[in-house]
């Protein structure tokens, strides 16, 4: 098989860079010397403008759990387009979606539908501050909740590559406390400090950190978070933008058996259509205007296209949950086992973390359990791995601070090709 080349993409990037800052519309899409351009996508595959077919493990940064261009969702959406695409007036479908969510999501007594993950996390923090009448928030190093002022401290995803602090008022992030993940003692002593004791409004956490590579919560850690937040009148927010409907139908809340006060969802919710929501405790959720005094509003919130896509996605996931979740986890486990075997055979200092349909490989032999350990991994080797995989038709997110995602439509053939590519790529990684 010949290696993929990206000449057309290079030409397109030359046009793009004159028009968009850095040539892209979101920083994580850029990688050196230039990103490739996609013409279409289907199932597990991306088709680039250069004529390359790539097996996709980025999947819209975890959004496209059921694969690209799902026909069932597409046909519902087409039908809805014929009936109108934006009303800004309530629809029955919004109620149906909320009813499904209250069935599926353990903490959902009420929901508010929005458009993006950042909107959902931002407004859940505002809601928590209003409910508790406290001001400070706690987030975790490497946790990513969106590109807005007060959660970019030591954030993951693209913000992990360098600290992007320009344009952010120090006042706006002065109330954000950033703690190491998986370190309950540090968290407990911070909460107990005199200056914090009565002023922490919420803890916002990705229950599985998936924007700084992939980091699993250690045993009891999420339970400890639940207990300490209850004891101190702190709102616990699970940011399930990635884990929601992916780790289990009911997200990490179901998977780990823990009920946060609020939880935010996006990505898999619409299988690639832009939609997000906050779900949670009725008393807290009632704080949103117009029933309460926390203002949250959006022209596109609850638009019938995204709601239709979400309804169909959740319908598919609900009806097939007994096969979808075990099967996708099996596919991911197979891949992870094969990668671990390759690594062992080549005696490489590599650690692979995985859970459900997500995995990431780190160039270190040490356990990767927090942001500090991710930062010690060898970026050059990761870069080499990424480029070699790409040349062999495999697309993983271009950064070690992201997670690789498996969809429900990745098949045996994809898996074999991917494992062969890892075997080849890992034989090229020499400097570890
Ligand atoms: C866990 C998490 N929260 C929030 C966000 C922000 O979502 P969006 O990019 O839709 O604003 C992301 C995006 O990657 C995310 O992974």
Short mmCIF file of C-alpha atoms and ligand atoms in Angstrom, two decimals:
data_model
loop_
_atom_site.label_atom_id
_atom_site.label_comp_id
_atom_site.label_asym_id
_atom_site.label_seq_id
_atom_site.Cartn_x
_atom_site.Cartn_y
_atom_site.Cartn_z
CA UNK A 1 0.00 0.00 0.00
CA UNK A 2 1.34 3.46 -0.90
CA UNK A 3 1.64 6.08 1.80
CA UNK A 4 -0.99 8.84 1.90
CA UNK A 5 0.15 12.19 0.55
CA UNK A 6 -1.59 15.51 1.08
CA UNK A 7 -0.69 17.80 -1.82
CA UNK A 8 -4.20 19.17 -2.40
CA UNK A 9 -4.56 19.79 1.31
CA UNK A 10 -1.32 21.77 1.26
CA UNK A 11 -2.75 23.98 -1.51
CA UNK A 12 -6.01 24.43 0.36
CA UNK A 13 -4.13 25.34 3.51
CA UNK A 14 -2.24 28.05 1.60
CA UNK A 15 -5.63 29.58 0.77
CA UNK A 16 -6.99 29.04 4.29
CA UNK A 17 -4.08 30.63 6.10
CA UNK A 18 -4.76 33.94 4.36
CA UNK A 19 -8.33 33.91 5.61
CA UNK A 20 -8.37 32.28 9.04
CA UNK A 21 -5.96 32.94 11.93
CA UNK A 22 -3.49 30.06 11.69
CA UNK A 23 -5.54 28.66 8.81
CA UNK A 24 -8.16 26.98 11.00
CA UNK A 25 -11.35 27.72 12.89
CA UNK A 26 -10.34 25.89 16.08
CA UNK A 27 -6.73 25.56 17.23
CA UNK A 28 -6.63 21.80 17.80
CA UNK A 29 -7.28 21.29 14.09
CA UNK A 30 -3.88 22.69 13.20
CA UNK A 31 -0.80 20.52 13.09
CA UNK A 32 2.49 20.98 11.31
CA UNK A 33 3.12 21.45 8.47
CA UNK A 34 -0.60 21.74 7.72
CA UNK A 35 -3.82 19.85 8.45
CA UNK A 36 -5.51 17.75 5.80
CA UNK A 37 -8.88 18.78 4.38
CA UNK A 38 -11.92 16.53 4.41
CA UNK A 39 -14.44 16.32 1.61
CA UNK A 40 -16.76 13.73 3.14
CA UNK A 41 -17.03 11.06 5.81
CA UNK A 42 -18.87 7.80 6.14
CA UNK A 43 -18.93 5.24 8.94
CA UNK A 44 -15.44 4.98 10.39
CA UNK A 45 -13.79 6.71 7.41
CA UNK A 46 -12.79 10.22 6.36
CA UNK A 47 -12.28 10.99 2.67
CA UNK A 48 -9.77 13.77 2.15
CA UNK A 49 -9.61 16.25 -0.73
CA UNK A 50 -6.42 14.48 -1.75
CA UNK A 51 -8.28 11.23 -2.33
CA UNK A 52 -7.02 9.52 0.83
CA UNK A 53 -9.23 7.29 2.93
CA UNK A 54 -8.44 7.57 6.63
CA UNK A 55 -9.79 5.44 9.47
CA UNK A 56 -10.96 8.02 11.99
CA UNK A 57 -10.21 7.70 15.72
CA UNK A 58 -10.80 11.40 16.36
CA UNK A 59 -14.49 11.25 15.42
CA UNK A 60 -15.19 14.93 15.90
CA UNK A 61 -13.25 14.80 19.18
CA UNK A 62 -15.51 12.07 20.43
CA UNK A 63 -18.80 13.30 18.97
CA UNK A 64 -19.55 10.75 16.27
CA UNK A 65 -20.10 7.66 18.43
CA UNK A 66 -22.43 5.99 15.91
CA UNK A 67 -20.10 6.73 13.00
CA UNK A 68 -20.14 9.41 10.33
CA UNK A 69 -23.28 9.96 8.26
CA UNK A 70 -25.56 7.65 10.22
CA UNK A 71 -28.46 7.01 7.83
CA UNK A 72 -31.21 6.74 10.41
CA UNK A 73 -30.29 10.08 11.96
CA UNK A 74 -29.79 11.63 8.52
CA UNK A 75 -33.21 10.63 7.28
CA UNK A 76 -34.96 12.03 10.39
CA UNK A 77 -33.02 15.27 10.01
CA UNK A 78 -33.89 15.56 6.29
CA UNK A 79 -37.54 15.08 7.16
CA UNK A 80 -37.30 17.80 9.81
CA UNK A 81 -35.58 20.22 7.39
CA UNK A 82 -38.65 19.99 5.17
CA UNK A 83 -40.77 21.03 8.15
CA UNK A 84 -38.56 23.99 9.12
CA UNK A 85 -35.22 24.38 10.80
CA UNK A 86 -35.55 27.19 13.33
CA UNK A 87 -38.61 28.47 15.16
CA UNK A 88 -37.35 29.94 18.45
CA UNK A 89 -40.71 28.85 19.79
CA UNK A 90 -41.15 25.70 21.92
CA UNK A 91 -41.61 22.36 20.14
CA UNK A 92 -42.96 19.00 21.30
CA UNK A 93 -39.68 17.37 20.29
CA UNK A 94 -37.82 19.36 22.97
CA UNK A 95 -40.16 17.87 25.56
CA UNK A 96 -39.62 14.38 24.14
CA UNK A 97 -35.85 14.85 24.31
CA UNK A 98 -36.02 16.07 27.90
CA UNK A 99 -38.28 13.15 28.83
CA UNK A 100 -35.81 10.68 27.36
CA UNK A 101 -32.93 12.38 29.17
CA UNK A 102 -34.68 12.24 32.52
CA UNK A 103 -35.12 8.49 31.95
CA UNK A 104 -31.53 7.89 30.92
CA UNK A 105 -29.38 10.29 32.98
CA UNK A 106 -29.25 9.37 36.67
CA UNK A 107 -29.13 12.97 37.99
CA UNK A 108 -31.63 14.43 35.50
CA UNK A 109 -34.77 15.78 37.09
CA UNK A 110 -34.81 18.75 34.72
CA UNK A 111 -32.79 19.71 31.67
CA UNK A 112 -31.89 22.85 29.74
CA UNK A 113 -30.98 22.42 26.08
CA UNK A 114 -28.18 24.49 24.56
CA UNK A 115 -25.78 24.28 21.61
CA UNK A 116 -22.18 23.71 22.71
CA UNK A 117 -20.28 22.08 25.52
CA UNK A 118 -18.77 25.39 26.61
CA UNK A 119 -22.18 26.99 26.97
CA UNK A 120 -23.38 24.09 29.10
CA UNK A 121 -20.41 24.12 31.48
CA UNK A 122 -20.35 27.94 31.71
CA UNK A 123 -24.01 28.15 32.64
CA UNK A 124 -23.81 25.24 35.05
CA UNK A 125 -21.09 27.13 36.94
CA UNK A 126 -23.22 30.30 36.96
CA UNK A 127 -26.16 28.28 38.22
CA UNK A 128 -24.04 26.76 41.01
CA UNK A 129 -22.79 30.18 42.09
CA UNK A 130 -26.32 31.54 42.20
CA UNK A 131 -27.67 28.51 44.08
CA UNK A 132 -24.98 28.44 46.75
CA UNK A 133 -24.45 32.21 46.89
CA UNK A 134 -20.72 31.44 46.91
CA UNK A 135 -18.09 32.63 44.45
CA UNK A 136 -15.12 30.26 44.02
CA UNK A 137 -14.99 27.25 41.74
CA UNK A 138 -12.68 24.25 41.70
CA UNK A 139 -11.55 22.63 38.48
CA UNK A 140 -8.77 20.14 37.81
CA UNK A 141 -5.42 20.45 36.06
CA UNK A 142 -5.83 19.14 32.53
CA UNK A 143 -9.63 19.36 32.71
CA UNK A 144 -11.11 21.14 29.71
CA UNK A 145 -14.54 22.71 29.90
CA UNK A 146 -14.51 25.12 26.97
CA UNK A 147 -12.61 28.16 25.74
CA UNK A 148 -13.88 30.84 28.12
CA UNK A 149 -12.12 32.95 30.70
CA UNK A 150 -12.48 31.26 34.04
CA UNK A 151 -11.86 27.63 33.11
CA UNK A 152 -8.72 27.99 31.00
CA UNK A 153 -6.34 27.73 33.97
CA UNK A 154 -4.11 24.71 33.37
CA UNK A 155 -6.71 23.43 30.93
CA UNK A 156 -6.43 20.40 28.70
CA UNK A 157 -6.97 19.93 24.97
CA UNK A 158 -5.40 22.65 22.77
CA UNK A 159 -4.84 24.82 25.85
CA UNK A 160 -2.47 22.18 27.28
CA UNK A 161 0.04 22.79 24.50
CA UNK A 162 0.79 26.21 25.94
CA UNK A 163 -0.90 28.51 28.43
CA UNK A 164 -3.12 30.88 26.50
CA UNK A 165 -3.66 33.70 28.99
CA UNK A 166 -3.77 36.74 26.71
CA UNK A 167 -7.04 38.63 26.75
CA UNK A 168 -8.16 37.00 30.00
CA UNK A 169 -8.56 39.39 32.92
CA UNK A 170 -6.78 38.03 35.96
CA UNK A 171 -9.89 39.04 37.95
CA UNK A 172 -12.06 36.68 35.92
CA UNK A 173 -9.99 33.65 36.80
CA UNK A 174 -9.04 34.76 40.31
CA UNK A 175 -11.97 32.80 41.73
CA UNK A 176 -10.93 29.58 39.98
CA UNK A 177 -8.93 27.13 42.07
CA UNK A 178 -7.14 24.49 40.01
CA UNK A 179 -6.33 21.21 41.74
CA UNK A 180 -4.43 18.06 40.71
CA UNK A 181 -6.78 15.23 39.65
CA UNK A 182 -6.74 11.99 41.69
CA UNK A 183 -5.36 13.73 44.78
CA UNK A 184 -8.14 13.83 47.33
CA UNK A 185 -5.95 14.92 50.23
CA UNK A 186 -4.89 18.10 48.40
CA UNK A 187 -8.50 18.83 47.52
CA UNK A 188 -9.72 18.27 51.05
CA UNK A 189 -7.14 20.58 52.59
CA UNK A 190 -7.94 23.29 50.01
CA UNK A 191 -11.64 23.09 50.78
CA UNK A 192 -10.92 23.29 54.50
CA UNK A 193 -8.72 26.39 54.28
CA UNK A 194 -10.25 29.36 56.13
CA UNK A 195 -10.41 31.53 53.03
CA UNK A 196 -12.27 28.81 51.09
CA UNK A 197 -14.40 27.13 53.73
CA UNK A 198 -17.60 28.99 52.98
CA UNK A 199 -16.87 30.17 49.50
CA UNK A 200 -16.60 27.18 47.11
CA UNK A 201 -19.67 27.19 44.88
CA UNK A 202 -18.89 24.13 42.79
CA UNK A 203 -16.44 21.49 41.73
CA UNK A 204 -16.52 20.89 38.00
CA UNK A 205 -14.86 17.68 36.88
CA UNK A 206 -14.61 15.48 33.82
CA UNK A 207 -15.28 12.17 35.61
CA UNK A 208 -12.75 10.61 33.25
CA UNK A 209 -10.21 13.23 32.13
CA UNK A 210 -10.30 12.99 28.35
CA UNK A 211 -8.67 16.25 27.32
CA UNK A 212 -5.24 15.57 28.69
CA UNK A 213 -4.75 12.23 27.12
CA UNK A 214 -7.01 9.82 28.97
CA UNK A 215 -6.86 9.65 32.76
CA UNK A 216 -9.07 7.40 34.81
CA UNK A 217 -10.37 8.31 38.26
CA UNK A 218 -8.74 6.15 40.91
CA UNK A 219 -10.86 3.91 43.11
CA UNK A 220 -13.19 5.92 45.38
CA UNK A 221 -12.00 9.27 43.98
CA UNK A 222 -15.36 10.25 42.47
CA UNK A 223 -17.12 8.91 45.56
CA UNK A 224 -14.88 11.06 47.72
CA UNK A 225 -15.75 14.06 45.53
CA UNK A 226 -19.43 13.30 45.97
CA UNK A 227 -19.12 13.05 49.74
CA UNK A 228 -17.02 16.13 50.34
CA UNK A 229 -19.24 18.29 48.11
CA UNK A 230 -22.35 17.11 49.97
CA UNK A 231 -20.74 17.80 53.33
CA UNK A 232 -19.72 21.33 52.34
CA UNK A 233 -22.75 22.52 50.37
CA UNK A 234 -20.72 22.55 47.16
CA UNK A 235 -22.46 21.78 43.86
CA UNK A 236 -20.82 18.80 42.13
CA UNK A 237 -20.85 19.19 38.34
CA UNK A 238 -19.88 16.25 36.15
CA UNK A 239 -18.73 17.58 32.79
CA UNK A 240 -19.93 14.65 30.68
CA UNK A 241 -19.45 16.40 27.35
CA UNK A 242 -17.22 13.47 26.33
CA UNK A 243 -18.31 10.64 28.62
CA UNK A 244 -22.06 11.27 28.28
CA UNK A 245 -23.89 8.53 26.33
CA UNK A 246 -20.46 7.11 25.39
CA UNK A 247 -19.13 5.47 28.56
CA UNK A 248 -22.61 4.10 29.20
CA UNK A 249 -26.05 5.18 28.08
CA UNK A 250 -26.34 7.19 31.30
CA UNK A 251 -22.74 8.40 31.01
CA UNK A 252 -20.21 8.35 33.81
CA UNK A 253 -23.00 8.92 36.33
CA UNK A 254 -24.37 5.49 35.44
CA UNK A 255 -20.98 3.88 34.81
CA UNK A 256 -19.57 4.81 38.24
CA UNK A 257 -22.92 4.83 40.05
CA UNK A 258 -22.56 8.40 41.26
CA UNK A 259 -25.17 11.14 41.04
CA UNK A 260 -23.72 14.63 40.68
CA UNK A 261 -25.96 17.66 41.29
CA UNK A 262 -25.57 18.85 37.71
CA UNK A 263 -24.13 17.24 34.59
CA UNK A 264 -23.32 18.67 31.18
CA UNK A 265 -23.68 16.77 27.91
CA UNK A 266 -22.85 17.47 24.24
CA UNK A 267 -20.85 15.53 21.61
CA UNK A 268 -22.43 12.03 21.47
CA UNK A 269 -25.81 13.57 22.31
CA UNK A 270 -26.21 14.73 18.69
CA UNK A 271 -23.78 12.27 17.06
CA UNK A 272 -22.11 15.29 15.44
CA UNK A 273 -25.00 17.75 15.33
CA UNK A 274 -24.46 20.82 17.53
CA UNK A 275 -26.43 20.33 20.73
CA UNK A 276 -25.66 20.31 24.44
CA UNK A 277 -27.60 20.26 27.66
CA UNK A 278 -27.38 20.62 31.39
CA UNK A 279 -29.23 18.02 33.44
CA UNK A 280 -29.69 17.98 37.15
CA UNK A 281 -31.39 18.54 40.41
CA UNK A 282 -34.74 20.32 40.05
CA UNK A 283 -34.16 22.82 42.82
CA UNK A 284 -30.88 23.98 41.32
CA UNK A 285 -32.09 23.87 37.70
CA UNK A 286 -35.11 26.00 38.59
CA UNK A 287 -32.66 28.86 39.08
CA UNK A 288 -32.58 29.41 35.32
CA UNK A 289 -34.66 32.25 33.95
CA UNK A 290 -37.54 32.63 33.49
CA UNK A 291 -38.40 30.56 36.59
CA UNK A 292 -35.31 31.84 38.40
CA UNK A 293 -32.88 34.71 38.20
CA UNK A 294 -29.91 33.05 36.44
CA UNK A 295 -29.94 34.34 32.91
CA UNK A 296 -29.17 31.86 30.15
CA UNK A 297 -30.45 32.31 26.63
CA UNK A 298 -29.64 31.34 23.06
CA UNK A 299 -31.25 31.81 19.65
CA UNK A 300 -30.32 28.32 18.48
CA UNK A 301 -31.06 26.43 21.72
CA UNK A 302 -33.47 23.58 21.09
CA UNK A 303 -33.45 24.11 17.33
CA UNK A 304 -35.47 21.32 15.71
CA UNK A 305 -32.60 19.99 13.59
CA UNK A 306 -30.26 19.31 16.49
CA UNK A 307 -33.08 18.11 18.72
CA UNK A 308 -34.20 15.68 16.00
CA UNK A 309 -30.66 14.36 15.64
CA UNK A 310 -30.36 13.94 19.41
CA UNK A 311 -33.72 12.20 19.71
CA UNK A 312 -32.78 9.68 17.03
CA UNK A 313 -29.30 9.17 18.50
CA UNK A 314 -30.73 8.45 21.94
CA UNK A 315 -33.40 6.23 20.41
CA UNK A 316 -30.74 4.10 18.71
CA UNK A 317 -28.56 4.00 21.82
CA UNK A 318 -31.48 3.08 24.07
CA UNK A 319 -32.82 0.34 21.84
CA UNK A 320 -29.43 -1.23 21.22
CA UNK A 321 -27.70 -0.48 24.51
CA UNK A 322 -27.26 -4.15 25.42
CA UNK A 323 -25.17 -4.76 22.32
CA UNK A 324 -23.69 -1.34 21.50
CA UNK A 325 -21.81 -0.70 24.75
CA UNK A 326 -20.29 -4.18 25.26
CA UNK A 327 -19.39 -4.42 21.56
CA UNK A 328 -17.68 -1.05 21.29
CA UNK A 329 -15.77 -1.72 24.53
CA UNK A 330 -14.68 -5.09 23.12
CA UNK A 331 -13.41 -3.45 19.94
CA UNK A 332 -11.46 -0.89 21.95
CA UNK A 333 -10.09 -3.54 24.35
CA UNK A 334 -8.88 -5.63 21.41
CA UNK A 335 -7.02 -2.67 19.99
CA UNK A 336 -5.53 -1.73 23.34
CA UNK A 337 -4.40 -5.30 23.99
CA UNK A 338 -2.77 -5.47 20.56
CA UNK A 339 -0.98 -2.14 21.13
CA UNK A 340 0.21 -3.31 24.56
CA UNK A 341 1.54 -6.53 23.00
CA UNK A 342 3.42 -4.54 20.36
CA UNK A 343 4.85 -2.23 23.00
CA UNK A 344 5.94 -5.18 25.14
CA UNK A 345 7.47 -6.96 22.14
CA UNK A 346 9.48 -3.89 21.26
CA UNK A 347 10.30 -3.17 24.92
CA UNK A 348 9.10 0.41 24.61
CA UNK A 349 8.49 2.70 27.55
CA UNK A 350 4.84 3.20 26.79
CA UNK A 351 1.72 3.28 28.95
CA UNK A 352 -1.75 2.80 27.47
CA UNK A 353 -4.81 4.05 29.34
CA UNK A 354 -8.27 2.99 28.27
CA UNK A 355 -11.87 2.79 29.35
CA UNK A 356 -14.97 1.83 27.37
CA UNK A 357 -14.51 3.11 23.82
CA UNK A 358 -11.60 5.46 24.58
CA UNK A 359 -7.85 4.96 24.75
CA UNK A 360 -4.58 6.87 24.62
CA UNK A 361 -0.96 5.89 24.45
CA UNK A 362 1.68 7.80 26.45
CA UNK A 363 5.40 7.69 25.86
CA UNK A 364 6.41 6.97 29.43
CA UNK A 365 6.63 3.76 31.44
CA UNK A 366 5.19 5.47 34.51
CA UNK A 367 1.50 5.33 35.34
CA UNK A 368 -0.35 8.33 33.92
CA UNK A 369 -2.75 9.50 36.62
CA UNK A 370 -2.72 13.30 36.45
CA UNK A 371 -1.72 16.32 34.40
CA UNK A 372 1.82 16.35 35.82
CA UNK A 373 2.43 12.77 34.64
CA UNK A 374 1.06 13.53 31.16
CA UNK A 375 3.41 16.48 30.92
CA UNK A 376 6.42 14.18 31.41
CA UNK A 377 5.60 12.07 28.36
CA UNK A 378 7.71 12.36 25.23
CA UNK A 379 5.97 14.69 22.78
CA UNK A 380 8.43 14.05 19.94
CA UNK A 381 7.68 10.34 19.96
CA UNK A 382 3.98 11.05 19.97
CA UNK A 383 4.39 13.36 17.02
CA UNK A 384 6.29 10.65 15.14
CA UNK A 385 3.59 8.12 15.94
CA UNK A 386 0.86 10.49 14.76
CA UNK A 387 2.58 11.26 11.46
CA UNK A 388 3.45 7.66 10.69
CA UNK A 389 -0.09 6.48 11.47
CA UNK A 390 -1.45 9.23 9.23
CA UNK A 391 0.81 8.19 6.39
CA UNK A 392 -0.64 4.69 6.77
CA UNK A 393 -4.25 5.89 6.63
CA UNK A 394 -5.00 6.13 10.35
CA UNK A 395 -6.11 9.42 11.88
CA UNK A 396 -5.79 9.85 15.63
CA UNK A 397 -6.09 13.29 17.28
CA UNK A 398 -2.81 15.12 16.58
CA UNK A 399 -1.87 15.68 20.23
CA UNK A 400 -1.02 13.56 23.27
CA UNK A 401 -3.42 15.84 25.21
CA UNK A 402 -6.42 14.30 23.48
CA UNK A 403 -8.11 10.92 23.51
CA UNK A 404 -8.58 8.37 20.74
CA UNK A 405 -12.19 7.30 20.22
CA UNK A 406 -13.67 4.12 18.79
CA UNK A 407 -17.14 4.22 17.21
CA UNK A 408 -19.82 1.56 17.05
CA UNK A 409 -19.03 1.06 13.33
CA UNK A 410 -15.28 0.40 13.48
CA UNK A 411 -15.02 -3.18 12.22
CA UNK A 412 -12.51 -6.05 12.22
CA UNK A 413 -10.95 -4.86 9.00
CA UNK A 414 -10.43 -1.35 10.41
CA UNK A 415 -8.95 -2.89 13.53
CA UNK A 416 -6.49 -5.10 11.64
CA UNK A 417 -5.34 -2.21 9.50
CA UNK A 418 -4.97 0.02 12.54
CA UNK A 419 -3.00 -2.53 14.54
CA UNK A 420 -0.64 -3.13 11.58
CA UNK A 421 -0.15 0.63 11.34
CA UNK A 422 0.64 0.89 15.07
CA UNK A 423 3.13 -1.97 14.73
CA UNK A 424 4.86 -0.13 11.88
CA UNK A 425 4.66 3.31 13.53
CA UNK A 426 5.97 2.08 16.87
CA UNK A 427 8.97 0.53 15.12
CA UNK A 428 9.81 4.06 13.90
CA UNK A 429 9.77 5.51 17.40
CA UNK A 430 13.34 5.25 18.56
CA UNK A 431 14.05 8.12 20.91
CA UNK A 432 12.44 6.79 24.09
C1 LIG B 1 -15.20 17.70 28.55
C2 LIG B 1 -15.47 18.87 27.67
N1 LIG B 1 -16.19 19.90 28.14
C3 LIG B 1 -16.51 20.97 27.39
C4 LIG B 1 -16.05 21.07 26.09
C5 LIG B 1 -16.39 22.26 25.26
O1 LIG B 1 -17.30 21.87 24.28
P1 LIG B 1 -17.50 22.76 22.95
O2 LIG B 1 -16.24 22.64 22.17
O3 LIG B 1 -18.69 22.13 22.30
O4 LIG B 1 -17.78 24.14 23.41
C6 LIG B 1 -15.28 20.03 25.56
C7 LIG B 1 -14.78 20.10 24.18
O5 LIG B 1 -13.97 19.36 23.73
C8 LIG B 1 -15.00 18.91 26.35
O6 LIG B 1 -14.28 17.88 25.89
#
